[in-house]
Tab-separated table of C-alpha atoms in Angstrom:
chain	number	residue	atom	x	y	z
A	20	MET	CA	-288.077	40.227	-28.740
A	21	PHE	CA	-284.411	40.307	-27.702
A	22	THR	CA	-281.708	37.742	-28.443
A	23	SER	CA	-277.954	37.494	-28.134
A	24	ARG	CA	-277.680	35.367	-31.286
A	25	LEU	CA	-279.662	35.680	-34.508
A	26	MET	CA	-279.507	33.330	-37.492
A	27	MET	CA	-281.102	34.733	-40.645
A	28	ALA	CA	-282.043	31.536	-42.471
A	29	ASN	CA	-284.249	33.036	-45.176
A	30	GLY	CA	-281.552	32.628	-47.824
A	31	GLN	CA	-281.794	33.867	-51.402
A	32	ALA	CA	-285.000	32.078	-52.394
A	33	SER	CA	-287.707	32.872	-49.872
A	34	ALA	CA	-289.138	36.224	-50.977
A	35	PRO	CA	-290.629	35.979	-54.497
A	36	ASN	CA	-289.927	38.681	-57.055
A	37	ILE	CA	-293.390	39.326	-58.506
A	38	PRO	CA	-293.367	41.923	-61.281
A	39	HIS	CA	-296.149	44.439	-61.745
A	40	PHE	CA	-297.592	44.388	-65.247
A	41	PRO	CA	-299.261	47.440	-66.785
A	42	GLY	CA	-303.017	46.917	-66.813
A	43	GLN	CA	-302.951	43.898	-64.494
A	44	GLU	CA	-305.774	45.387	-62.428
A	45	HIS	CA	-308.008	44.830	-65.460
A	46	PHE	CA	-306.708	41.342	-66.190
A	47	LYS	CA	-309.372	38.648	-65.754
A	48	GLY	CA	-306.920	35.753	-65.543
A	49	LYS	CA	-304.564	34.581	-62.802
A	50	ILE	CA	-301.021	35.779	-62.022
A	51	ILE	CA	-299.011	33.126	-60.171
A	52	HIS	CA	-295.359	33.065	-59.076
A	53	SER	CA	-293.464	29.784	-59.248
A	54	ILE	CA	-293.442	29.616	-55.427
A	55	ALA	CA	-297.225	29.088	-55.533
A	56	PHE	CA	-297.438	27.108	-58.781
A	57	GLY	CA	-297.438	23.662	-57.158
A	58	GLN	CA	-300.333	24.568	-54.843
A	59	SER	CA	-302.374	26.280	-57.550
A	60	ASP	CA	-305.055	24.725	-59.754
A	61	VAL	CA	-303.820	26.350	-62.951
A	62	ILE	CA	-302.938	22.989	-64.538
A	63	GLN	CA	-306.139	21.224	-63.503
A	64	ASP	CA	-308.476	24.124	-64.306
A	65	GLU	CA	-309.919	23.387	-67.754
A	66	SER	CA	-311.107	26.974	-68.152
A	67	ILE	CA	-307.441	28.034	-68.291
A	68	ARG	CA	-306.471	27.225	-71.861
A	69	HIS	CA	-303.921	29.897	-72.751
A	70	VAL	CA	-300.885	30.273	-70.490
A	71	ALA	CA	-298.006	32.771	-70.638
A	72	VAL	CA	-294.811	31.929	-68.753
A	73	ILE	CA	-292.508	34.842	-67.877
A	74	GLY	CA	-288.821	34.242	-67.167
A	75	ALA	CA	-285.744	32.526	-68.542
A	76	GLY	CA	-284.660	30.101	-65.858
A	77	LYS	CA	-285.294	26.657	-64.434
A	78	SER	CA	-288.553	27.507	-62.645
A	79	ALA	CA	-289.989	29.032	-65.830
A	80	ALA	CA	-288.899	26.001	-67.851
A	81	ASP	CA	-290.568	23.589	-65.416
A	82	MET	CA	-293.845	25.524	-65.564
A	83	VAL	CA	-293.672	25.565	-69.373
A	84	TYR	CA	-293.236	21.800	-69.367
A	85	GLU	CA	-296.111	21.123	-66.969
A	86	ALA	CA	-298.462	23.424	-68.884
A	87	VAL	CA	-297.601	21.857	-72.244
A	88	LYS	CA	-298.059	18.337	-70.885
A	89	ALA	CA	-301.489	19.395	-69.621
A	90	GLY	CA	-302.511	20.431	-73.123
A	91	LYS	CA	-302.416	24.191	-72.621
A	92	THR	CA	-301.451	26.659	-75.339
A	93	VAL	CA	-298.177	28.035	-73.985
A	94	SER	CA	-296.294	31.240	-74.760
A	95	TRP	CA	-292.831	31.541	-73.199
A	96	ILE	CA	-291.743	35.170	-72.771
A	97	ILE	CA	-288.083	36.024	-72.126
A	98	ARG	CA	-286.801	39.579	-72.141
A	99	ARG	CA	-284.320	40.552	-74.829
A	100	THR	CA	-280.671	40.412	-73.739
A	101	GLY	CA	-279.596	43.818	-72.475
A	102	ASN	CA	-281.175	46.519	-70.336
A	103	GLY	CA	-280.805	44.346	-67.245
A	104	SER	CA	-281.710	41.029	-68.871
A	105	LEU	CA	-279.091	38.293	-69.249
A	106	GLY	CA	-281.183	36.395	-71.784
A	107	ALA	CA	-282.197	32.766	-72.048
A	108	ALA	CA	-281.041	30.107	-69.594
A	109	ALA	CA	-278.526	27.341	-70.163
A	110	LEU	CA	-280.447	24.170	-69.282
A	111	ALA	CA	-278.057	21.241	-69.116
A	112	PRO	CA	-279.328	17.645	-69.251
A	113	ILE	CA	-278.514	15.769	-66.067
A	114	ASP	CA	-277.948	12.511	-67.964
A	115	LEU	CA	-274.944	13.513	-70.068
A	116	PRO	CA	-272.533	10.532	-70.151
A	117	THR	CA	-270.123	10.492	-67.187
A	118	PRO	CA	-268.514	7.715	-65.115
A	119	TYR	CA	-271.091	8.570	-62.429
A	120	LYS	CA	-274.830	8.004	-62.056
A	121	ASN	CA	-275.569	11.446	-63.458
A	122	GLY	CA	-274.084	14.883	-63.918
A	123	VAL	CA	-275.137	16.046	-60.463
A	124	GLU	CA	-273.201	13.231	-58.791
A	125	ALA	CA	-270.185	13.973	-60.967
A	126	SER	CA	-270.295	17.620	-59.867
A	127	MET	CA	-270.030	16.504	-56.228
A	128	THR	CA	-266.499	15.150	-56.673
A	129	ARG	CA	-263.263	16.968	-55.948
A	130	ILE	CA	-261.761	15.884	-59.266
A	131	MET	CA	-264.493	17.789	-61.115
A	132	ALA	CA	-264.223	20.710	-58.707
A	133	SER	CA	-260.473	20.891	-59.354
A	134	LEU	CA	-261.162	21.744	-62.994
A	135	GLN	CA	-262.818	24.980	-61.917
A	136	PRO	CA	-260.796	28.171	-61.491
A	137	CYS	CA	-261.966	28.310	-57.889
A	138	TYR	CA	-260.617	30.599	-55.174
A	139	PHE	CA	-261.856	28.262	-52.416
A	140	ILE	CA	-259.424	25.491	-53.393
A	141	PRO	CA	-256.066	25.932	-51.604
A	142	ASN	CA	-253.299	26.788	-54.054
A	143	GLN	CA	-251.033	24.038	-52.802
A	144	SER	CA	-250.796	21.214	-55.348
A	145	TRP	CA	-248.979	20.828	-58.649
A	146	TRP	CA	-252.313	19.757	-60.169
A	147	THR	CA	-254.179	23.005	-59.476
A	148	TRP	CA	-251.077	25.010	-60.430
A	149	LEU	CA	-250.814	23.191	-63.766
A	150	LEU	CA	-254.511	23.540	-64.590
A	151	HIS	CA	-255.005	27.148	-63.620
A	152	SER	CA	-251.671	28.966	-63.437
A	153	THR	CA	-250.216	27.906	-66.790
A	154	ASN	CA	-251.289	28.651	-70.358
A	155	VAL	CA	-251.265	24.943	-71.193
A	156	GLY	CA	-253.538	24.063	-68.277
A	157	SER	CA	-255.875	26.957	-69.045
A	158	LYS	CA	-256.252	25.730	-72.636
A	159	VAL	CA	-257.017	22.203	-71.413
A	160	VAL	CA	-259.691	23.437	-69.011
A	161	THR	CA	-261.182	25.679	-71.692
A	162	LYS	CA	-261.363	22.774	-74.161
A	163	ILE	CA	-263.030	20.504	-71.619
A	164	PHE	CA	-265.757	23.012	-70.867
A	165	SER	CA	-266.130	24.033	-74.503
A	166	ALA	CA	-266.906	20.387	-75.225
A	167	LEU	CA	-269.484	20.413	-72.406
A	168	ASP	CA	-271.046	23.573	-73.780
A	169	LYS	CA	-271.242	22.066	-77.260
A	170	ALA	CA	-272.904	18.945	-75.853
A	171	VAL	CA	-275.510	21.048	-74.025
A	172	ARG	CA	-276.298	23.081	-77.141
A	173	ASN	CA	-276.463	19.973	-79.324
A	174	TYR	CA	-278.763	18.227	-76.855
A	175	ALA	CA	-281.181	21.147	-76.966
A	176	GLY	CA	-280.857	21.392	-80.747
A	177	TYR	CA	-281.585	25.103	-80.871
A	178	ARG	CA	-280.762	25.367	-84.558
A	179	LYS	CA	-281.562	21.829	-85.645
A	180	ARG	CA	-285.135	21.220	-84.563
A	181	GLU	CA	-287.926	22.188	-86.914
A	182	SER	CA	-290.091	24.878	-85.378
A	183	ASP	CA	-292.217	27.746	-86.595
A	184	LYS	CA	-292.731	29.145	-83.097
A	185	GLY	CA	-289.387	30.837	-82.371
A	186	PHE	CA	-287.622	27.885	-80.716
A	187	GLU	CA	-284.180	29.142	-81.790
A	188	LYS	CA	-284.664	32.194	-79.537
A	189	LEU	CA	-284.050	29.969	-76.512
A	190	GLU	CA	-280.333	29.580	-77.216
A	191	TYR	CA	-278.270	31.151	-74.439
A	192	ASP	CA	-275.558	33.709	-75.148
A	193	THR	CA	-272.401	33.003	-73.123
A	194	ASP	CA	-270.755	29.577	-72.731
A	195	ILE	CA	-272.166	27.697	-69.776
A	196	ILE	CA	-268.864	27.578	-67.855
A	197	TRP	CA	-269.023	31.346	-67.275
A	198	GLN	CA	-272.571	31.337	-65.859
A	199	ASN	CA	-273.209	34.882	-67.026
A	200	GLY	CA	-276.942	34.211	-67.003
A	201	THR	CA	-279.341	31.878	-65.314
A	202	ALA	CA	-278.893	28.112	-65.645
A	203	GLY	CA	-280.305	24.832	-64.404
A	204	GLY	CA	-280.770	21.145	-65.046
A	205	CYS	CA	-283.034	19.691	-67.721
A	206	HIS	CA	-284.743	16.715	-66.069
A	207	PHE	CA	-287.171	15.674	-68.816
A	208	ALA	CA	-286.049	13.737	-71.875
A	209	ASP	CA	-288.940	15.097	-73.956
A	210	PHE	CA	-288.547	18.720	-72.839
A	211	TRP	CA	-286.839	20.151	-75.916
A	212	PRO	CA	-288.902	18.248	-78.526
A	213	LEU	CA	-292.136	19.365	-76.823
A	214	VAL	CA	-291.014	22.979	-76.580
A	215	ALA	CA	-289.891	23.082	-80.210
A	216	GLU	CA	-293.180	21.640	-81.399
A	217	ARG	CA	-295.731	23.302	-79.168
A	218	VAL	CA	-294.401	26.397	-77.348
A	219	HIS	CA	-294.465	29.917	-78.785
A	220	VAL	CA	-291.227	31.670	-77.784
A	221	HIS	CA	-291.014	35.467	-77.585
A	222	ARG	CA	-288.030	37.671	-76.712
A	223	ALA	CA	-289.847	40.736	-75.423
A	224	SER	CA	-291.440	42.278	-72.340
A	225	VAL	CA	-295.079	42.485	-71.333
A	226	LYS	CA	-296.472	45.822	-72.500
A	227	LEU	CA	-300.021	45.403	-71.253
A	228	LEU	CA	-302.496	43.006	-69.690
A	229	GLY	CA	-306.201	43.506	-70.191
A	230	GLY	CA	-309.244	41.279	-70.042
A	231	ASN	CA	-307.921	37.928	-71.223
A	232	GLU	CA	-305.298	39.332	-73.567
A	233	LEU	CA	-301.525	39.887	-73.234
A	234	TYR	CA	-299.645	42.470	-75.308
A	235	LEU	CA	-295.870	42.477	-75.931
A	236	ASP	CA	-293.578	45.421	-76.636
A	237	ASP	CA	-292.001	43.865	-79.735
A	238	GLU	CA	-291.878	45.560	-83.108
A	239	ASN	CA	-294.778	43.466	-84.409
A	240	GLY	CA	-297.190	44.503	-81.664
A	241	THR	CA	-297.714	40.827	-80.794
A	242	HIS	CA	-300.700	39.986	-78.615
A	243	PHE	CA	-302.544	36.776	-77.828
A	244	PRO	CA	-305.215	35.269	-75.529
A	245	CYS	CA	-304.050	34.688	-71.970
A	246	ASP	CA	-305.899	33.083	-69.057
A	247	ALA	CA	-302.932	32.834	-66.686
A	248	VAL	CA	-299.514	34.458	-66.298
A	249	LEU	CA	-296.959	32.209	-64.604
A	250	CYS	CA	-293.965	34.108	-63.236
A	251	GLY	CA	-290.614	32.345	-63.116
A	252	THR	CA	-289.107	35.674	-62.150
A	253	GLY	CA	-286.862	34.684	-59.275
A	254	TRP	CA	-286.493	36.175	-55.835
A	255	THR	CA	-285.676	39.343	-53.998
A	256	ARG	CA	-282.597	39.452	-51.807
A	257	GLY	CA	-284.456	38.779	-48.570
A	258	LEU	CA	-282.850	41.696	-46.719
A	259	GLU	CA	-285.760	44.130	-46.835
A	260	MET	CA	-286.178	44.066	-43.054
A	261	PHE	CA	-282.929	46.037	-42.590
A	262	ASP	CA	-282.532	49.776	-43.134
A	263	ASN	CA	-279.530	51.055	-45.099
A	264	SER	CA	-277.581	51.978	-41.967
A	265	THR	CA	-277.866	48.408	-40.655
A	266	LEU	CA	-276.962	46.962	-44.067
A	267	MET	CA	-273.793	49.073	-44.041
A	268	ASP	CA	-272.831	48.049	-40.512
A	269	LEU	CA	-273.304	44.338	-41.221
A	270	GLY	CA	-271.522	44.216	-44.592
A	271	LEU	CA	-274.671	43.530	-46.622
A	272	PRO	CA	-275.494	45.022	-50.041
A	273	TYR	CA	-276.741	48.608	-49.966
A	274	PRO	CA	-276.946	51.399	-52.594
A	275	LYS	CA	-273.478	52.404	-53.774
A	276	ASP	CA	-274.338	56.083	-53.781
A	277	LEU	CA	-274.779	55.937	-49.997
A	278	GLU	CA	-271.264	54.668	-49.349
A	279	SER	CA	-268.763	57.124	-47.909
A	280	PRO	CA	-265.712	58.039	-50.031
A	281	GLU	CA	-263.455	56.595	-47.320
A	282	GLU	CA	-265.238	53.220	-47.352
A	283	THR	CA	-265.254	53.111	-51.149
A	284	SER	CA	-261.533	53.877	-51.265
A	285	LYS	CA	-260.755	51.240	-48.643
A	286	TRP	CA	-262.532	48.458	-50.516
A	287	GLU	CA	-261.246	49.550	-53.920
A	288	LYS	CA	-257.688	49.139	-52.621
A	289	LEU	CA	-258.401	45.766	-50.987
A	290	VAL	CA	-260.242	44.361	-54.012
A	291	GLY	CA	-257.713	45.816	-56.454
A	292	LYS	CA	-254.847	44.070	-54.679
A	293	ALA	CA	-256.821	40.817	-54.506
A	294	ASP	CA	-257.700	41.110	-58.199
A	295	GLU	CA	-254.031	41.179	-59.164
A	296	GLN	CA	-253.469	37.945	-57.224
A	297	ILE	CA	-256.571	36.289	-58.702
A	298	LEU	CA	-255.479	37.065	-62.267
A	299	LYS	CA	-251.966	35.796	-61.567
A	300	ARG	CA	-253.310	32.531	-60.187
A	301	PHE	CA	-256.054	31.892	-62.770
A	302	VAL	CA	-254.914	32.364	-66.356
A	303	MET	CA	-258.375	31.576	-67.731
A	304	LEU	CA	-259.878	34.557	-65.917
A	305	GLN	CA	-257.540	36.909	-67.768
A	306	HIS	CA	-259.538	36.287	-70.946
A	307	PRO	CA	-263.301	36.573	-70.310
A	308	PRO	CA	-265.640	36.034	-73.253
A	309	LYS	CA	-267.480	38.818	-75.002
A	310	HIS	CA	-270.705	39.232	-73.071
A	311	TYR	CA	-273.448	41.598	-72.001
A	312	HIS	CA	-272.596	42.750	-68.493
A	313	LYS	CA	-275.265	43.633	-65.975
A	314	TYR	CA	-273.861	45.950	-63.329
A	315	GLU	CA	-275.178	46.123	-59.778
A	316	SER	CA	-276.249	49.368	-58.143
A	317	SER	CA	-275.521	47.894	-54.694
A	318	THR	CA	-272.272	47.135	-52.935
A	319	PRO	CA	-271.306	43.426	-52.813
A	320	TYR	CA	-271.673	41.139	-49.828
A	321	ARG	CA	-268.802	41.778	-47.412
A	322	LEU	CA	-269.397	38.806	-45.135
A	323	TYR	CA	-266.771	36.288	-44.099
A	324	HIS	CA	-267.598	33.083	-46.029
A	325	THR	CA	-270.746	34.959	-47.169
A	326	LEU	CA	-271.987	34.140	-43.671
A	327	ALA	CA	-270.575	36.290	-40.919
A	328	PRO	CA	-270.236	40.066	-40.510
A	329	VAL	CA	-266.608	40.962	-39.868
A	330	HIS	CA	-267.427	43.292	-36.968
A	331	ASP	CA	-270.465	41.587	-35.381
A	332	ASP	CA	-270.485	37.987	-34.170
A	333	SER	CA	-274.108	38.034	-32.985
A	334	ILE	CA	-275.738	37.418	-36.393
A	335	LEU	CA	-275.215	35.024	-39.305
A	336	PHE	CA	-276.740	34.950	-42.795
A	337	MET	CA	-277.482	31.428	-44.006
A	338	ASN	CA	-277.644	30.434	-47.665
A	339	HIS	CA	-276.914	33.872	-49.074
A	340	VAL	CA	-274.175	32.247	-51.100
A	341	VAL	CA	-275.598	31.155	-54.469
A	342	ALA	CA	-274.209	27.610	-54.548
A	343	GLY	CA	-275.035	25.065	-57.211
A	344	VAL	CA	-276.273	22.584	-54.604
A	345	LYS	CA	-277.958	24.846	-52.103
A	346	ILE	CA	-279.123	22.279	-49.552
A	347	PHE	CA	-275.632	20.761	-49.385
A	348	ALA	CA	-274.052	24.166	-48.789
A	349	ALA	CA	-276.734	25.092	-46.240
A	350	GLU	CA	-276.098	21.925	-44.203
A	351	ALA	CA	-272.382	22.680	-44.065
A	352	GLN	CA	-273.100	26.298	-43.145
A	353	ALA	CA	-275.276	25.113	-40.260
A	354	ILE	CA	-272.435	22.978	-38.881
A	355	TRP	CA	-269.995	25.873	-39.271
A	356	ALA	CA	-272.444	28.217	-37.536
A	357	VAL	CA	-272.697	25.970	-34.479
A	358	ALA	CA	-268.907	25.760	-34.233
A	359	TYR	CA	-268.613	29.535	-34.763
A	360	TRP	CA	-270.926	30.345	-31.883
A	361	ASP	CA	-269.368	27.581	-29.775
A	362	LYS	CA	-266.041	29.376	-30.361
A	363	ALA	CA	-264.685	25.962	-31.282
A	364	PHE	CA	-262.028	27.277	-33.690
A	365	PRO	CA	-259.868	30.405	-33.922
A	366	LEU	CA	-261.052	33.071	-36.324
A	367	PRO	CA	-258.681	35.105	-38.474
A	368	SER	CA	-258.088	38.712	-37.485
A	369	VAL	CA	-260.400	41.417	-38.818
A	370	LEU	CA	-257.771	42.450	-41.377
A	371	GLU	CA	-257.368	38.849	-42.526
A	372	MET	CA	-261.118	38.383	-42.839
A	373	GLU	CA	-261.417	41.600	-44.851
A	374	ASP	CA	-258.647	40.410	-47.136
A	375	ASP	CA	-260.491	37.121	-47.642
A	376	VAL	CA	-263.728	38.988	-48.406
A	377	ALA	CA	-261.854	41.141	-50.932
A	378	HIS	CA	-260.535	38.001	-52.654
A	379	MET	CA	-264.055	36.572	-52.796
A	380	ILE	CA	-265.346	39.773	-54.404
A	381	ALA	CA	-262.478	40.024	-56.900
A	382	TRP	CA	-262.709	36.342	-57.848
A	383	ASN	CA	-266.498	36.502	-58.233
A	384	LYS	CA	-266.367	39.416	-60.658
A	385	ARG	CA	-263.740	37.710	-62.794
A	386	ARG	CA	-265.172	34.207	-62.571
A	387	TYR	CA	-268.917	34.757	-62.910
A	388	LEU	CA	-269.070	38.096	-64.754
A	389	SER	CA	-272.535	39.669	-64.234
A	390	ASN	CA	-273.573	37.069	-61.648
A	391	GLY	CA	-270.401	37.812	-59.684
A	392	GLU	CA	-271.225	41.474	-59.121
A	393	LEU	CA	-272.531	40.841	-55.589
A	394	GLY	CA	-269.604	38.622	-54.585
A	395	ASN	CA	-271.770	35.698	-53.439
A	396	PHE	CA	-271.937	33.421	-56.489
A	397	ALA	CA	-270.549	29.883	-56.450
A	398	ALA	CA	-272.569	27.893	-58.988
A	399	PHE	CA	-269.837	25.343	-59.735
A	400	ASP	CA	-268.106	25.520	-56.370
A	401	SER	CA	-270.316	23.791	-53.806
A	402	VAL	CA	-267.744	21.115	-52.939
A	403	PRO	CA	-264.728	23.409	-52.362
A	404	TYR	CA	-266.937	25.884	-50.506
A	405	VAL	CA	-268.111	23.142	-48.129
A	406	ASP	CA	-264.559	21.796	-47.773
A	407	ARG	CA	-263.413	25.266	-46.777
A	408	LEU	CA	-266.018	25.590	-44.035
A	409	LEU	CA	-265.429	22.121	-42.599
A	410	ASP	CA	-261.644	22.334	-42.788
A	411	GLU	CA	-261.716	25.592	-40.844
A	412	ILE	CA	-263.592	24.079	-37.898
A	413	GLY	CA	-261.117	21.188	-37.816
A	414	VAL	CA	-263.272	18.176	-38.720
A	415	THR	CA	-261.917	15.471	-41.025
A	416	SER	CA	-264.708	12.921	-41.604
A	417	HIS	CA	-265.410	14.323	-45.067
A	418	ARG	CA	-261.826	13.537	-46.112
A	419	LYS	CA	-261.454	9.938	-44.924
A	420	LYS	CA	-261.981	7.939	-48.108
A	421	GLY	CA	-258.340	7.455	-49.027
A	422	TRP	CA	-256.515	9.474	-51.684
A	423	LEU	CA	-258.467	8.086	-54.616
A	424	GLY	CA	-261.778	8.227	-52.799
A	425	ASN	CA	-261.203	11.779	-51.648
A	426	MET	CA	-260.602	12.885	-55.235
A	427	PHE	CA	-263.019	10.743	-57.212
A	428	ALA	CA	-265.865	9.704	-54.874
A	429	PRO	CA	-268.820	12.095	-54.644
A	430	ILE	CA	-269.427	13.813	-51.322
A	431	MET	CA	-272.850	12.676	-50.142
A	432	PRO	CA	-275.301	13.870	-47.470
A	433	ALA	CA	-274.160	10.971	-45.305
A	434	ASP	CA	-270.666	12.508	-45.240
A	435	LEU	CA	-272.070	15.637	-43.611
A	436	GLY	CA	-273.829	13.423	-41.078
A	437	LYS	CA	-270.455	11.898	-40.182
A	438	VAL	CA	-268.971	15.369	-39.840
A	439	TRP	CA	-271.739	16.445	-37.459
A	440	ARG	CA	-271.317	13.352	-35.289
A	441	GLU	CA	-267.551	13.933	-35.237
A	442	TYR	CA	-268.034	17.514	-34.135
A	443	LEU	CA	-270.469	16.555	-31.349
A	444	ALA	CA	-268.138	13.835	-30.087
A	445	ARG	CA	-265.214	16.227	-30.059
A	446	ARG	CA	-267.191	18.810	-28.108
A	447	LYS	CA	-268.108	16.230	-25.432
A	448	LYS	CA	-264.423	15.591	-24.841
């Protein structure tokens, strides 16, 4: 098959990361990844009584909840922090008090986005300068998010709930604002009480599966009956179809030890210069918290807007940015992609695009610590990321709510519909 344009729309969550467990060939139970959990019969099957859930994040938490509600005996296994593991997830309740319907709606406003030390937001207003380029503003932002972090921890009650099953081991390490580990929303009011009462929590790795038994590598030699292993173990990068030479040419992650000294030197200079500017603009990022840092063995994404190769306009990579609201970002990317291939707006020069990529990489590493290693993380930045894409193609429908509305009203799916209709009408003219 030949094509002049190729859109890779597999994103970051299409190829499941399914670990191999020692002895699994002798395991008599089921091993199911979260991608297949909803279609499986593991909850309905009454012969499955003992369930082990592997993983720290939102998908693991949801499977824990469903299994507990179904009356299963549940063991939740999360690797110890370190040696590549970022520890337990920060699961924030979506119903924390805000002036909006819920926390998700609040996060879709520009006023909330402006509190983030975000590279995507143009450095043009006194408000963003005050919040992020002064010591006073940095302290205010830090206090706001420290209060949020305290509320999340108190809601979970890691150290307050009575439990003899290791519940306290679920407390995450680094404050939620830094997103140094996995995170998600807690959608069930009874989640934490149920987990504290009925779920056995282990911070270890699976040492062995055999028969209907699971063995851990902890110091106690813990083992227990297991009829099913549910894997909330995330996803692979979805780039396995490309060889390393193609990854290099397109600006996609590839092993660092394959990079030429000239290319390494070039990007070190670009990112180093960008890093100086990022630290000057964002005071908060000058003082990262103490944390375990997981380093990447691959180069970061070097795509313009985490979408477009700088030297090849025939291919685009959709949803490889890790945005907090992925569908919202993907819709905006789709609109941008159409305009890009329509040549409906002028692109920056190659040097300007490379400088922008370098800023994205430098900001990511400072802002999101371990999760920023690949330069494609934007957990709290969906709104400014989408604004950036839409502003570049010249549409304005997403900014026509008046000054107050533009700052305080959430951006909704209907706003992207208006943008698309605006773009189509403009192209007809």
